[in-house]
């Protein structure tokens, strides 16, 4: 296990040290927060920062959790990916690391939103939170066949966040994507009869995967369409660098939804 953590440390510190921006993010041991600093150029301090992070991660896991660390493979693969692909790390990557280190945080949470919260007025902060939550969920993906880990997080009108990951099946066609896994969590948690659909309660969904943008498959676009053609779909890479935002109706034009039944009705 120490080998595992030192591996993270070596990978992480080498990525960090190769950063060539003037803005650095350091891990504050006392507040357990990442903080932005400028002109942070001491190699010693940098290494110290990562040692603190490593300690924090270690201290927040008990022996059993460490031995059963479910994020291990994904965690290491992500670092390998970032290390080979990146010369710069963005704030969101650090946020991601921070979330990993707080593995035990409550998985379903609420974000304070205004009464008129809609896909037209989602703040940058909420988008970031959704991406981070999608990323966290992604690390739970069960994808032994494709080894392709996807995470999704959606937010409802009331600010509730539901996340999901893909889970595959030996009978491949049984696989459920991350987006539909998040929808299932949301509907089964708070469907209030038909109103969940009628009120177009899903305001936005973030989809995250490693290496490319998290573009939802056709099945998932259709599944999401049921709950608001106007929702914002935020598609991103794990480091938030390649990010695309589209309204759902833009990526599923002329979609088939509940409204399609209206004209055909005979009372
Ligand atoms: N997958 C998703 O979870 N969401 C998508 O929108 C695209 C595909 C998953 C399904 C499968 O487990 C793996 O990615 C490879 O297709």
mmCIF file of N, CA and C and ligand atoms in Angstrom, residues 141-152 164-169 172 175-181 207-209 214-221, ligand 1:
data_model
loop_
_atom_site.group_PDB
_atom_site.id
_atom_site.type_symbol
_atom_site.label_atom_id
_atom_site.label_comp_id
_atom_site.label_asym_id
_atom_site.label_seq_id
_atom_site.Cartn_x
_atom_site.Cartn_y
_atom_site.Cartn_z
ATOM 1 N N UNK A 141 -17.294 3.379 -12.037
ATOM 2 C CA UNK A 141 -17.770 2.652 -13.218
ATOM 3 C C UNK A 141 -17.419 1.163 -13.133
ATOM 4 N N UNK A 142 -18.347 0.341 -13.583
ATOM 5 C CA UNK A 142 -18.083 -1.093 -13.691
ATOM 6 C C UNK A 142 -17.988 -1.381 -15.183
ATOM 7 N N UNK A 143 -16.776 -1.388 -15.693
ATOM 8 C CA UNK A 143 -16.593 -1.539 -17.136
ATOM 9 C C UNK A 143 -15.462 -2.519 -17.438
ATOM 10 N N UNK A 144 -15.613 -3.777 -16.967
ATOM 11 C CA UNK A 144 -14.518 -4.741 -17.164
ATOM 12 C C UNK A 144 -14.322 -5.113 -18.624
ATOM 13 N N UNK A 145 -15.338 -4.885 -19.477
ATOM 14 C CA UNK A 145 -15.225 -5.316 -20.869
ATOM 15 C C UNK A 145 -14.661 -4.220 -21.758
ATOM 16 N N UNK A 146 -15.209 -3.025 -21.646
ATOM 17 C CA UNK A 146 -14.711 -1.940 -22.504
ATOM 18 C C UNK A 146 -13.561 -1.184 -21.845
ATOM 19 N N UNK A 147 -13.460 -1.260 -20.519
ATOM 20 C CA UNK A 147 -12.491 -0.475 -19.737
ATOM 21 C C UNK A 147 -12.660 1.030 -19.997
ATOM 22 N N UNK A 148 -13.858 1.393 -20.363
ATOM 23 C CA UNK A 148 -14.178 2.783 -20.705
ATOM 24 C C UNK A 148 -15.079 3.319 -19.600
ATOM 25 N N UNK A 149 -14.516 4.195 -18.777
ATOM 26 C CA UNK A 149 -15.247 4.655 -17.591
ATOM 27 C C UNK A 149 -15.944 5.977 -17.869
ATOM 28 N N UNK A 150 -17.237 6.009 -17.610
ATOM 29 C CA UNK A 150 -18.015 7.226 -17.865
ATOM 30 C C UNK A 150 -18.752 7.622 -16.582
ATOM 31 N N UNK A 151 -18.812 8.929 -16.352
ATOM 32 C CA UNK A 151 -19.558 9.437 -15.198
ATOM 33 C C UNK A 151 -20.536 10.504 -15.644
ATOM 34 N N UNK A 152 -21.669 10.578 -14.967
ATOM 35 C CA UNK A 152 -22.656 11.616 -15.288
ATOM 36 C C UNK A 152 -23.216 12.172 -13.988
ATOM 37 N N UNK A 164 -24.229 9.124 -11.722
ATOM 38 C CA UNK A 164 -24.260 7.726 -12.136
ATOM 39 C C UNK A 164 -23.018 7.370 -12.918
ATOM 40 N N UNK A 165 -22.780 6.069 -13.031
ATOM 41 C CA UNK A 165 -21.644 5.601 -13.832
ATOM 42 C C UNK A 165 -22.160 4.482 -14.732
ATOM 43 N N UNK A 166 -21.382 4.138 -15.747
ATOM 44 C CA UNK A 166 -21.817 3.024 -16.581
ATOM 45 C C UNK A 166 -21.580 1.709 -15.858
ATOM 46 N N UNK A 167 -22.441 0.760 -16.084
ATOM 47 C CA UNK A 167 -22.195 -0.595 -15.558
ATOM 48 C C UNK A 167 -22.509 -1.615 -16.643
ATOM 49 N N UNK A 168 -21.494 -2.424 -16.911
ATOM 50 C CA UNK A 168 -21.577 -3.343 -18.043
ATOM 51 C C UNK A 168 -22.070 -4.718 -17.599
ATOM 52 N N UNK A 169 -22.230 -5.564 -18.571
ATOM 53 C CA UNK A 169 -22.774 -6.882 -18.302
ATOM 54 C C UNK A 169 -22.127 -7.892 -19.238
ATOM 55 N N UNK A 172 -23.319 -8.246 -23.268
ATOM 56 C CA UNK A 172 -22.927 -6.843 -23.509
ATOM 57 C C UNK A 172 -24.101 -5.868 -23.672
ATOM 58 N N UNK A 175 -25.712 -3.555 -20.991
ATOM 59 C CA UNK A 175 -24.966 -2.442 -20.380
ATOM 60 C C UNK A 175 -25.835 -1.202 -20.211
ATOM 61 N N UNK A 176 -25.656 -0.537 -19.075
ATOM 62 C CA UNK A 176 -26.351 0.738 -18.840
ATOM 63 C C UNK A 176 -25.305 1.854 -18.794
ATOM 64 N N UNK A 177 -25.569 2.917 -19.535
ATOM 65 C CA UNK A 177 -24.642 4.051 -19.586
ATOM 66 C C UNK A 177 -24.757 4.890 -18.310
ATOM 67 N N UNK A 178 -23.743 5.723 -18.108
ATOM 68 C CA UNK A 178 -23.692 6.595 -16.935
ATOM 69 C C UNK A 178 -24.903 7.528 -16.860
ATOM 70 N N UNK A 179 -25.295 8.068 -18.012
ATOM 71 C CA UNK A 179 -26.402 9.034 -18.035
ATOM 72 C C UNK A 179 -27.691 8.383 -17.574
ATOM 73 N N UNK A 180 -27.963 7.179 -18.094
ATOM 74 C CA UNK A 180 -29.217 6.528 -17.722
ATOM 75 C C UNK A 180 -29.154 6.031 -16.287
ATOM 76 N N UNK A 181 -27.952 5.722 -15.822
ATOM 77 C CA UNK A 181 -27.826 5.317 -14.424
ATOM 78 C C UNK A 181 -28.130 6.510 -13.503
ATOM 79 N N UNK A 207 -21.455 15.111 -18.385
ATOM 80 C CA UNK A 207 -20.954 13.776 -18.720
ATOM 81 C C UNK A 207 -19.436 13.866 -18.884
ATOM 82 N N UNK A 208 -18.750 12.971 -18.197
ATOM 83 C CA UNK A 208 -17.297 13.069 -18.180
ATOM 84 C C UNK A 208 -16.663 11.728 -18.525
ATOM 85 N N UNK A 209 -15.663 11.774 -19.368
ATOM 86 C CA UNK A 209 -14.869 10.576 -19.614
ATOM 87 C C UNK A 209 -13.419 10.961 -19.872
ATOM 88 N N UNK A 214 -17.298 13.951 -23.223
ATOM 89 C CA UNK A 214 -18.280 12.957 -22.783
ATOM 90 C C UNK A 214 -19.597 13.067 -23.530
ATOM 91 N N UNK A 215 -19.561 12.745 -24.790
ATOM 92 C CA UNK A 215 -20.771 12.902 -25.601
ATOM 93 C C UNK A 215 -21.748 11.737 -25.370
ATOM 94 N N UNK A 216 -22.969 12.043 -24.935
ATOM 95 C CA UNK A 216 -23.930 10.964 -24.642
ATOM 96 C C UNK A 216 -24.306 10.190 -25.899
ATOM 97 N N UNK A 217 -24.489 8.900 -25.759
ATOM 98 C CA UNK A 217 -24.876 8.076 -26.910
ATOM 99 C C UNK A 217 -26.327 8.380 -27.286
ATOM 100 N N UNK A 218 -26.756 7.911 -28.424
ATOM 101 C CA UNK A 218 -28.104 8.183 -28.915
ATOM 102 C C UNK A 218 -29.188 7.715 -27.951
ATOM 103 N N UNK A 219 -28.988 6.530 -27.383
ATOM 104 C CA UNK A 219 -29.950 6.004 -26.410
ATOM 105 C C UNK A 219 -30.124 6.961 -25.250
ATOM 106 N N UNK A 220 -29.024 7.473 -24.759
ATOM 107 C CA UNK A 220 -29.082 8.347 -23.580
ATOM 108 C C UNK A 220 -29.684 9.704 -23.926
ATOM 109 N N UNK A 221 -29.395 10.211 -25.111
ATOM 110 C CA UNK A 221 -30.013 11.478 -25.535
ATOM 111 C C UNK A 221 -31.526 11.313 -25.504
HETATM 112 N N1 LIG B 1 -21.126 4.735 -22.269
HETATM 113 C C1 LIG B 1 -21.728 5.584 -21.371
HETATM 114 O O1 LIG B 1 -21.744 5.296 -20.164
HETATM 115 N N2 LIG B 1 -22.297 6.726 -21.835
HETATM 116 C C2 LIG B 1 -22.299 7.109 -23.138
HETATM 117 O O2 LIG B 1 -22.967 8.063 -23.488
HETATM 118 C C3 LIG B 1 -21.443 6.410 -24.094
HETATM 119 C C4 LIG B 1 -21.109 5.005 -23.708
HETATM 120 C C5 LIG B 1 -20.523 3.512 -21.778
HETATM 121 C C6 LIG B 1 -21.272 2.257 -22.129
HETATM 122 C C7 LIG B 1 -20.185 1.214 -22.119
HETATM 123 O O3 LIG B 1 -20.060 0.700 -20.810
HETATM 124 C C8 LIG B 1 -18.929 1.976 -22.449
HETATM 125 O O4 LIG B 1 -19.243 3.356 -22.316
HETATM 126 C C9 LIG B 1 -18.413 1.722 -23.850
HETATM 127 O O5 LIG B 1 -19.391 1.923 -24.791
#
